């Protein structure tokens, strides 16, 4: 993978290394991919990733030094949860160790609990999240996540009380936090790319010189109050990124609404632009959809959804900026937005058959830089089915097809099975 990620920032390189050797091999294979039919690409996508419960069980078994048996693994996890007052439920165990879903999205608190249950360091926890769970690691730009990261660093100091004390600090912050919304006067300071790295370094310094629990708790409380404006800045930054690429444009950026109107002669709705209701009204608009026409039939026939499209990643009816201000922009929406933008902006290059590995590298670099630096999110993960769907669309589309059409062909093939 000599070209892939050329010029990539050290932070992105470290993240890729943390994802594991298998991840780098998969990414290299994508970089060098040959054109495939939608059906062949879909088969590869489904075969490369074992179900979540298998990956999770194997990791726990190795960590606890027991056989990879759900009962043994569950017993170890239950024992650790009881000792450390983590509050695991039977529903947790069923979801993580018995469900046949390929992907499960753990919330930040569940990830923190599991790291404590297995006594993982911050770096070990990062590797666990990326290489085993294929999901977002805790984010220093979110107050709750910062507390979890801090207490992971200080497991030795807090022992079995780490989870309880972390929850107490979070509740204290909610009660003492003043309005954290960043106003226009200081907004730029908190929207700059790279601020995530700066705030992460600050909390790392806090972890060096504490000798008692009370001192550690005082330090993290001061840190939370000192940076409370920055915790809302990451949400504002993601919203600003979304608006810039979707409707407003920016320096050297043509909004997606303009690109799509030029290409198709159609106007995208302000919200719900992935809404499947447009399939019947305007068939050509399906080029920006997800092959959802047969999703209901798939679930009915199979009893579950493979979650290549996870509703936590793509919220079909909740794209309006007003709702984003309250809930934040889902990572999947940012990926989709950049995919459509990248492909429409480079239609001429794609139709001329230009070097697809160069196009792949450009897409990989654009999306990762935006996700990590601007939005404080996890970079593209080639072993995560949702992310791989877009990477494969850019790397394997046949001649004469553009990647947007190819993406929909893969999804239609999947849901038609």
Tab-separated table of C-alpha atoms in Angstrom:
chain	number	residue	atom	x	y	z
A	1	UNK	CA	0.000	0.000	0.000
A	2	UNK	CA	2.664	2.438	-1.064
A	3	UNK	CA	0.403	5.299	-2.096
A	4	UNK	CA	-2.527	4.856	0.260
A	5	UNK	CA	-2.709	7.624	2.815
A	6	UNK	CA	0.359	9.412	1.468
A	7	UNK	CA	0.991	12.498	3.544
A	8	UNK	CA	-1.282	11.192	6.260
A	9	UNK	CA	-0.986	12.899	9.633
A	10	UNK	CA	0.833	11.086	12.488
A	11	UNK	CA	-2.466	10.851	14.413
A	12	UNK	CA	-4.147	9.021	11.538
A	13	UNK	CA	-1.166	6.725	11.089
A	14	UNK	CA	-1.244	5.803	14.781
A	15	UNK	CA	-4.944	5.073	14.571
A	16	UNK	CA	-4.434	2.780	11.601
A	17	UNK	CA	-1.655	0.909	13.426
A	18	UNK	CA	-3.933	0.552	16.456
A	19	UNK	CA	-6.532	-1.136	14.272
A	20	UNK	CA	-4.236	-4.135	13.821
A	21	UNK	CA	-2.314	-5.940	11.094
A	22	UNK	CA	-5.430	-7.571	9.620
A	23	UNK	CA	-7.016	-4.149	9.159
A	24	UNK	CA	-3.971	-2.867	7.277
A	25	UNK	CA	-4.047	-5.928	5.005
A	26	UNK	CA	-7.726	-5.370	4.197
A	27	UNK	CA	-7.058	-1.697	3.443
A	28	UNK	CA	-4.144	-2.613	1.186
A	29	UNK	CA	-6.340	-5.101	-0.683
A	30	UNK	CA	-8.983	-2.425	-1.196
A	31	UNK	CA	-6.359	-0.010	-2.474
A	32	UNK	CA	-5.278	-2.517	-5.140
A	33	UNK	CA	-8.770	-3.819	-5.921
A	34	UNK	CA	-9.836	-4.766	-9.443
A	35	UNK	CA	-13.333	-4.040	-10.831
A	36	UNK	CA	-15.996	-6.410	-9.489
A	37	UNK	CA	-19.676	-6.958	-10.142
A	38	UNK	CA	-21.982	-5.677	-7.422
A	39	UNK	CA	-22.790	-9.250	-6.443
A	40	UNK	CA	-19.108	-10.231	-6.145
A	41	UNK	CA	-18.334	-7.101	-4.133
A	42	UNK	CA	-21.255	-7.801	-1.821
A	43	UNK	CA	-20.081	-11.396	-1.275
A	44	UNK	CA	-16.620	-10.139	-0.315
A	45	UNK	CA	-18.105	-7.582	2.020
A	46	UNK	CA	-20.157	-10.190	3.858
A	47	UNK	CA	-17.393	-12.775	4.100
A	48	UNK	CA	-14.562	-10.629	5.429
A	49	UNK	CA	-15.986	-9.837	8.872
A	50	UNK	CA	-17.100	-12.460	11.422
A	51	UNK	CA	-20.173	-11.635	13.528
A	52	UNK	CA	-19.720	-9.304	16.476
A	53	UNK	CA	-20.386	-12.007	19.097
A	54	UNK	CA	-17.557	-14.201	17.730
A	55	UNK	CA	-15.015	-11.381	17.733
A	56	UNK	CA	-16.103	-10.239	21.185
A	57	UNK	CA	-16.056	-13.723	22.733
A	58	UNK	CA	-12.600	-14.514	21.313
A	59	UNK	CA	-11.146	-11.300	22.700
A	60	UNK	CA	-12.613	-11.875	26.172
A	61	UNK	CA	-11.415	-15.497	26.229
A	62	UNK	CA	-7.846	-14.440	25.390
A	63	UNK	CA	-7.909	-11.657	27.964
A	64	UNK	CA	-9.226	-13.866	30.776
A	65	UNK	CA	-7.210	-16.924	29.721
A	66	UNK	CA	-10.225	-19.227	29.418
A	67	UNK	CA	-11.772	-21.326	26.670
A	68	UNK	CA	-13.722	-19.470	24.004
A	69	UNK	CA	-17.039	-20.683	25.362
A	70	UNK	CA	-19.948	-18.265	25.939
A	71	UNK	CA	-20.693	-19.670	29.386
A	72	UNK	CA	-17.100	-19.357	30.595
A	73	UNK	CA	-16.650	-15.905	29.108
A	74	UNK	CA	-19.970	-14.743	30.548
A	75	UNK	CA	-19.019	-16.055	34.014
A	76	UNK	CA	-15.735	-14.097	33.942
A	77	UNK	CA	-17.473	-10.928	32.823
A	78	UNK	CA	-20.242	-11.307	35.409
A	79	UNK	CA	-17.711	-11.847	38.208
A	80	UNK	CA	-15.664	-8.773	37.211
A	81	UNK	CA	-18.833	-6.694	36.862
A	82	UNK	CA	-20.037	-7.637	40.323
A	83	UNK	CA	-16.645	-6.946	41.925
A	84	UNK	CA	-16.293	-3.534	40.277
A	85	UNK	CA	-19.998	-2.581	40.606
A	86	UNK	CA	-20.416	-2.207	36.838
A	87	UNK	CA	-24.064	-3.197	36.666
A	88	UNK	CA	-23.951	-5.568	33.694
A	89	UNK	CA	-27.393	-6.970	32.831
A	90	UNK	CA	-28.544	-10.232	31.295
A	91	UNK	CA	-29.635	-8.163	28.289
A	92	UNK	CA	-26.028	-6.945	27.888
A	93	UNK	CA	-24.682	-10.497	27.837
A	94	UNK	CA	-27.362	-11.657	25.425
A	95	UNK	CA	-26.738	-8.761	23.050
A	96	UNK	CA	-22.947	-9.046	23.094
A	97	UNK	CA	-22.442	-12.813	23.233
A	98	UNK	CA	-25.534	-14.383	21.659
A	99	UNK	CA	-26.854	-12.027	18.988
A	100	UNK	CA	-26.072	-13.022	15.396
A	101	UNK	CA	-25.734	-9.428	14.217
A	102	UNK	CA	-22.530	-8.579	12.365
A	103	UNK	CA	-22.298	-5.198	14.043
A	104	UNK	CA	-23.205	-3.888	17.490
A	105	UNK	CA	-22.671	-0.279	18.501
A	106	UNK	CA	-21.738	0.012	22.158
A	107	UNK	CA	-22.332	3.317	23.856
A	108	UNK	CA	-19.451	5.051	25.640
A	109	UNK	CA	-20.512	3.849	29.098
A	110	UNK	CA	-20.662	0.188	28.000
A	111	UNK	CA	-17.229	0.458	26.400
A	112	UNK	CA	-15.858	2.005	29.611
A	113	UNK	CA	-17.396	-0.788	31.711
A	114	UNK	CA	-15.853	-3.470	29.509
A	115	UNK	CA	-12.417	-1.837	29.658
A	116	UNK	CA	-12.657	-1.765	33.455
A	117	UNK	CA	-13.934	-5.362	33.601
A	118	UNK	CA	-10.901	-6.528	31.616
A	119	UNK	CA	-8.532	-4.005	33.263
A	120	UNK	CA	-7.472	-2.579	29.904
A	121	UNK	CA	-5.231	0.467	29.706
A	122	UNK	CA	-6.225	3.373	27.459
A	123	UNK	CA	-4.108	2.024	24.599
A	124	UNK	CA	-5.363	-1.527	25.111
A	125	UNK	CA	-8.913	-0.187	25.196
A	126	UNK	CA	-8.332	1.694	21.953
A	127	UNK	CA	-7.084	-1.481	20.270
A	128	UNK	CA	-10.077	-3.400	21.683
A	129	UNK	CA	-12.523	-0.840	20.274
A	130	UNK	CA	-10.912	-0.637	16.829
A	131	UNK	CA	-9.590	-4.130	16.184
A	132	UNK	CA	-12.284	-6.208	17.918
A	133	UNK	CA	-15.432	-4.089	18.000
A	134	UNK	CA	-14.670	-2.044	14.847
A	135	UNK	CA	-16.209	1.014	16.450
A	136	UNK	CA	-15.496	4.526	17.641
A	137	UNK	CA	-13.090	4.944	20.545
A	138	UNK	CA	-13.876	7.345	23.379
A	139	UNK	CA	-13.658	10.983	22.299
A	140	UNK	CA	-11.711	13.590	24.299
A	141	UNK	CA	-13.989	16.322	22.929
A	142	UNK	CA	-17.010	14.858	24.775
A	143	UNK	CA	-17.114	15.592	28.512
A	144	UNK	CA	-18.440	12.163	29.564
A	145	UNK	CA	-15.879	10.345	27.426
A	146	UNK	CA	-13.061	12.468	28.851
A	147	UNK	CA	-14.050	11.369	32.346
A	148	UNK	CA	-14.022	7.718	31.280
A	149	UNK	CA	-10.580	8.089	29.701
A	150	UNK	CA	-9.232	9.800	32.805
A	151	UNK	CA	-10.488	7.062	35.115
A	152	UNK	CA	-9.085	4.380	32.817
A	153	UNK	CA	-5.707	6.051	33.258
A	154	UNK	CA	-6.187	5.907	37.043
A	155	UNK	CA	-7.572	2.406	37.526
A	156	UNK	CA	-4.663	1.621	39.822
A	157	UNK	CA	-5.527	4.561	42.057
A	158	UNK	CA	-9.293	3.963	42.239
A	159	UNK	CA	-9.303	0.173	42.052
A	160	UNK	CA	-12.760	-1.395	42.079
A	161	UNK	CA	-14.358	2.020	42.715
A	162	UNK	CA	-13.323	3.525	39.358
A	163	UNK	CA	-16.741	3.168	37.700
A	164	UNK	CA	-18.720	4.520	40.651
A	165	UNK	CA	-16.387	7.502	41.098
A	166	UNK	CA	-16.455	8.299	37.368
A	167	UNK	CA	-20.265	8.346	37.396
A	168	UNK	CA	-20.223	10.680	40.388
A	169	UNK	CA	-17.938	13.129	38.565
A	170	UNK	CA	-20.175	13.068	35.484
A	171	UNK	CA	-23.259	13.810	37.577
A	172	UNK	CA	-21.361	16.625	39.342
A	173	UNK	CA	-20.415	18.164	35.994
A	174	UNK	CA	-24.019	18.063	34.748
A	175	UNK	CA	-25.145	19.853	37.885
A	176	UNK	CA	-22.383	22.487	37.798
A	177	UNK	CA	-22.030	23.068	34.079
A	178	UNK	CA	-23.097	26.515	32.963
A	179	UNK	CA	-24.340	27.151	29.408
A	180	UNK	CA	-21.640	25.481	27.342
A	181	UNK	CA	-22.925	26.688	23.982
A	182	UNK	CA	-20.139	28.476	22.147
A	183	UNK	CA	-21.217	31.925	21.039
A	184	UNK	CA	-20.150	33.703	17.905
A	185	UNK	CA	-17.459	35.706	19.723
A	186	UNK	CA	-15.215	32.748	20.527
A	187	UNK	CA	-16.444	30.080	18.161
A	188	UNK	CA	-13.380	29.985	15.941
A	189	UNK	CA	-11.125	28.909	18.799
A	190	UNK	CA	-13.119	25.716	19.221
A	191	UNK	CA	-13.759	24.821	15.592
A	192	UNK	CA	-10.143	24.712	14.451
A	193	UNK	CA	-8.900	21.416	13.042
A	194	UNK	CA	-6.561	19.669	15.414
A	195	UNK	CA	-8.217	20.918	18.609
A	196	UNK	CA	-9.091	17.334	19.499
A	197	UNK	CA	-5.372	16.541	19.737
A	198	UNK	CA	-4.708	19.581	21.924
A	199	UNK	CA	-7.412	18.753	24.450
A	200	UNK	CA	-6.275	15.113	24.494
A	201	UNK	CA	-2.730	16.190	25.351
A	202	UNK	CA	-4.050	18.390	28.164
A	203	UNK	CA	-5.882	15.543	29.860
A	204	UNK	CA	-2.813	13.318	29.436
A	205	UNK	CA	-0.769	15.839	31.445
A	206	UNK	CA	-3.374	15.665	34.213
A	207	UNK	CA	-2.738	11.953	34.517
A	208	UNK	CA	0.926	12.318	35.451
A	209	UNK	CA	1.076	13.843	38.927
A	210	UNK	CA	-1.797	12.686	41.104
A	211	UNK	CA	-1.164	10.765	44.307
A	212	UNK	CA	-4.601	10.495	45.941
A	213	UNK	CA	-8.185	9.935	44.878
A	214	UNK	CA	-9.293	13.329	46.138
A	215	UNK	CA	-6.531	15.095	44.189
A	216	UNK	CA	-7.385	13.134	41.034
A	217	UNK	CA	-11.082	14.033	41.311
A	218	UNK	CA	-10.273	17.720	41.893
A	219	UNK	CA	-8.035	17.726	38.808
A	220	UNK	CA	-10.654	16.228	36.495
A	221	UNK	CA	-13.353	18.582	37.812
A	222	UNK	CA	-11.178	21.633	37.100
A	223	UNK	CA	-10.395	20.232	33.650
A	224	UNK	CA	-14.096	19.770	32.823
A	225	UNK	CA	-15.033	23.310	33.853
A	226	UNK	CA	-12.006	24.809	32.107
A	227	UNK	CA	-12.923	23.135	28.793
A	228	UNK	CA	-16.702	23.157	28.952
A	229	UNK	CA	-17.013	25.434	25.906
A	230	UNK	CA	-14.809	23.106	23.892
A	231	UNK	CA	-17.098	20.158	24.574
A	232	UNK	CA	-19.855	21.852	22.569
A	233	UNK	CA	-17.348	23.059	19.968
A	234	UNK	CA	-16.915	19.564	18.522
A	235	UNK	CA	-20.625	19.345	17.793
A	236	UNK	CA	-20.577	22.790	16.198
A	237	UNK	CA	-17.590	21.736	14.108
A	238	UNK	CA	-19.384	18.651	12.769
A	239	UNK	CA	-22.478	20.717	11.960
A	240	UNK	CA	-20.366	23.332	10.214
A	241	UNK	CA	-18.652	20.612	8.164
A	242	UNK	CA	-22.015	19.117	7.186
A	243	UNK	CA	-23.442	22.484	6.162
A	244	UNK	CA	-20.333	23.423	4.195
A	245	UNK	CA	-20.443	20.310	2.043
A	246	UNK	CA	-24.217	19.902	1.798
A	247	UNK	CA	-25.771	23.303	1.234
A	248	UNK	CA	-23.582	26.311	2.009
A	249	UNK	CA	-20.253	25.615	0.345
A	250	UNK	CA	-16.961	27.130	1.405
A	251	UNK	CA	-13.566	28.075	0.025
A	252	UNK	CA	-13.086	25.827	-2.992
A	253	UNK	CA	-16.081	23.624	-2.054
A	254	UNK	CA	-19.202	23.293	-4.207
A	255	UNK	CA	-22.246	22.282	-2.116
A	256	UNK	CA	-23.665	18.820	-2.763
A	257	UNK	CA	-27.020	20.391	-3.592
A	258	UNK	CA	-25.381	22.249	-6.488
A	259	UNK	CA	-23.366	19.269	-7.698
A	260	UNK	CA	-26.429	17.030	-7.718
A	261	UNK	CA	-28.606	19.593	-9.465
A	262	UNK	CA	-25.984	20.000	-12.206
A	263	UNK	CA	-25.660	16.237	-12.635
A	264	UNK	CA	-29.326	15.204	-12.373
A	265	UNK	CA	-31.362	18.365	-12.809
A	266	UNK	CA	-33.011	17.662	-9.438
A	267	UNK	CA	-33.083	19.576	-6.184
A	268	UNK	CA	-32.242	17.711	-2.999
A	269	UNK	CA	-34.646	18.210	-0.099
A	270	UNK	CA	-33.290	20.207	2.819
A	271	UNK	CA	-33.700	17.218	5.124
A	272	UNK	CA	-34.151	13.502	4.557
A	273	UNK	CA	-32.057	13.435	1.377
A	274	UNK	CA	-31.599	9.694	1.830
A	275	UNK	CA	-35.341	9.222	2.236
A	276	UNK	CA	-36.609	6.103	0.420
A	277	UNK	CA	-39.990	7.749	-0.239
A	278	UNK	CA	-38.494	9.418	-3.312
A	279	UNK	CA	-37.930	6.064	-5.053
A	280	UNK	CA	-41.455	5.962	-6.440
A	281	UNK	CA	-41.806	9.668	-7.165
A	282	UNK	CA	-38.495	10.244	-8.959
A	283	UNK	CA	-36.741	6.960	-9.894
A	284	UNK	CA	-33.475	8.676	-10.838
A	285	UNK	CA	-33.213	10.069	-7.307
A	286	UNK	CA	-32.529	6.503	-6.215
A	287	UNK	CA	-28.924	7.225	-7.119
A	288	UNK	CA	-28.657	8.910	-3.722
A	289	UNK	CA	-30.525	6.238	-1.805
A	290	UNK	CA	-29.574	3.067	0.011
A	291	UNK	CA	-31.369	0.262	-1.754
A	292	UNK	CA	-33.902	0.274	1.076
A	293	UNK	CA	-36.796	-0.900	-1.103
A	294	UNK	CA	-36.384	-4.534	0.011
A	295	UNK	CA	-35.082	-3.972	3.518
A	296	UNK	CA	-38.428	-4.843	5.103
A	297	UNK	CA	-38.600	-8.120	3.222
A	298	UNK	CA	-35.058	-9.006	4.260
A	299	UNK	CA	-35.838	-8.486	7.942
A	300	UNK	CA	-39.132	-10.384	7.634
A	301	UNK	CA	-37.449	-13.387	6.003
A	302	UNK	CA	-34.358	-13.500	8.202
A	303	UNK	CA	-35.592	-12.191	11.530
A	304	UNK	CA	-32.772	-9.674	11.857
A	305	UNK	CA	-30.887	-6.979	9.999
A	306	UNK	CA	-27.247	-7.461	9.063
A	307	UNK	CA	-26.703	-3.790	9.886
A	308	UNK	CA	-24.537	-2.855	6.941
A	309	UNK	CA	-26.651	0.257	7.244
A	310	UNK	CA	-26.995	0.907	10.923
A	311	UNK	CA	-29.810	3.215	11.937
A	312	UNK	CA	-27.532	4.812	14.503
A	313	UNK	CA	-25.197	5.773	11.653
A	314	UNK	CA	-27.795	6.879	9.114
A	315	UNK	CA	-30.956	8.528	10.409
A	316	UNK	CA	-33.183	8.729	7.349
A	317	UNK	CA	-35.670	11.272	8.657
A	318	UNK	CA	-33.443	13.319	10.979
A	319	UNK	CA	-31.076	15.318	8.826
A	320	UNK	CA	-32.399	18.805	9.556
A	321	UNK	CA	-29.859	21.175	11.024
A	322	UNK	CA	-32.167	22.119	13.891
A	323	UNK	CA	-32.205	18.527	15.142
A	324	UNK	CA	-28.464	18.203	14.581
A	325	UNK	CA	-27.840	21.120	16.922
A	326	UNK	CA	-29.406	19.064	19.698
A	327	UNK	CA	-28.274	15.568	18.764
A	328	UNK	CA	-25.107	16.059	16.744
A	329	UNK	CA	-24.367	14.823	13.239
A	330	UNK	CA	-24.127	11.020	12.950
A	331	UNK	CA	-20.741	9.844	11.693
A	332	UNK	CA	-22.431	7.818	8.948
A	333	UNK	CA	-24.060	10.952	7.545
A	334	UNK	CA	-20.688	12.683	7.264
A	335	UNK	CA	-19.203	9.656	5.446
A	336	UNK	CA	-22.159	9.464	3.052
A	337	UNK	CA	-22.112	13.199	2.411
A	338	UNK	CA	-18.387	13.168	1.576
A	339	UNK	CA	-18.789	10.062	-0.609
A	340	UNK	CA	-21.518	11.646	-2.742
A	341	UNK	CA	-19.639	14.932	-2.885
A	342	UNK	CA	-16.337	13.300	-3.874
A	343	UNK	CA	-17.897	11.157	-6.607
A	344	UNK	CA	-20.030	13.911	-8.151
A	345	UNK	CA	-17.135	16.371	-8.104
A	346	UNK	CA	-14.896	13.868	-9.921
A	347	UNK	CA	-17.387	12.517	-12.425
A	348	UNK	CA	-15.188	13.445	-15.384
A	349	UNK	CA	-12.130	11.726	-13.913
A	350	UNK	CA	-14.167	8.615	-13.140
A	351	UNK	CA	-15.777	8.427	-16.591
A	352	UNK	CA	-12.343	8.796	-18.243
A	353	UNK	CA	-11.120	5.721	-16.383
A	354	UNK	CA	-8.407	7.532	-14.414
A	355	UNK	CA	-6.258	5.503	-12.007
A	356	UNK	CA	-8.734	4.148	-9.477
A	357	UNK	CA	-6.062	3.695	-6.792
A	358	UNK	CA	-5.408	7.450	-6.927
A	359	UNK	CA	-9.137	8.118	-6.604
A	360	UNK	CA	-9.298	5.681	-3.688
A	361	UNK	CA	-6.391	7.397	-1.926
A	362	UNK	CA	-7.992	10.812	-2.398
A	363	UNK	CA	-11.287	9.623	-0.943
A	364	UNK	CA	-9.610	7.874	1.986
A	365	UNK	CA	-7.550	10.946	2.826
A	366	UNK	CA	-10.429	13.446	2.464
A	367	UNK	CA	-12.829	11.467	4.649
A	368	UNK	CA	-10.298	10.620	7.360
A	369	UNK	CA	-8.990	14.164	7.625
A	370	UNK	CA	-12.548	15.476	7.916
A	371	UNK	CA	-13.709	12.827	10.383
A	372	UNK	CA	-10.700	13.043	12.689
A	373	UNK	CA	-9.551	16.662	12.542
A	374	UNK	CA	-12.802	18.516	11.903
A	375	UNK	CA	-15.383	16.287	13.567
A	376	UNK	CA	-13.442	14.417	16.270
A	377	UNK	CA	-14.748	11.076	14.955
A	378	UNK	CA	-13.167	7.710	14.214
A	379	UNK	CA	-11.447	7.344	10.826
A	380	UNK	CA	-12.751	4.965	8.174
A	381	UNK	CA	-12.397	1.368	9.299
A	382	UNK	CA	-11.985	-1.066	6.361
A	383	UNK	CA	-13.248	-3.999	8.468
A	384	UNK	CA	-16.452	-2.224	9.520
A	385	UNK	CA	-19.139	-3.239	6.980
A	386	UNK	CA	-20.673	0.234	6.818
A	387	UNK	CA	-17.320	1.903	6.111
A	388	UNK	CA	-16.166	-0.878	3.779
A	389	UNK	CA	-19.298	-0.374	1.687
A	390	UNK	CA	-18.071	3.099	0.679
A	391	UNK	CA	-14.417	2.099	0.353
A	392	UNK	CA	-15.354	-0.803	-1.921
A	393	UNK	CA	-17.648	1.445	-3.956
A	394	UNK	CA	-14.694	3.735	-4.710
A	395	UNK	CA	-12.189	0.927	-5.311
A	396	UNK	CA	-14.146	-1.733	-7.258
A	397	UNK	CA	-16.695	-0.036	-9.511
A	398	UNK	CA	-16.695	-1.466	-13.088
A	399	UNK	CA	-15.827	0.661	-16.093
A	400	UNK	CA	-18.790	2.658	-17.330
A	401	UNK	CA	-20.370	2.876	-13.884
A	402	UNK	CA	-19.887	5.626	-11.339
A	403	UNK	CA	-19.396	4.664	-7.663
A	404	UNK	CA	-22.774	6.106	-6.572
A	405	UNK	CA	-24.693	3.814	-8.919
A	406	UNK	CA	-22.411	0.937	-7.911
A	407	UNK	CA	-23.108	1.546	-4.210
A	408	UNK	CA	-26.826	1.218	-4.825
A	409	UNK	CA	-26.360	-1.904	-6.944
A	410	UNK	CA	-24.529	-3.575	-4.060
A	411	UNK	CA	-27.274	-2.664	-1.623
A	412	UNK	CA	-30.051	-3.725	-3.971
A	413	UNK	CA	-28.266	-7.041	-4.469
A	414	UNK	CA	-27.933	-7.479	-0.707
A	415	UNK	CA	-31.556	-6.704	0.140
A	416	UNK	CA	-32.882	-8.753	-2.772
A	417	UNK	CA	-31.301	-11.969	-1.403
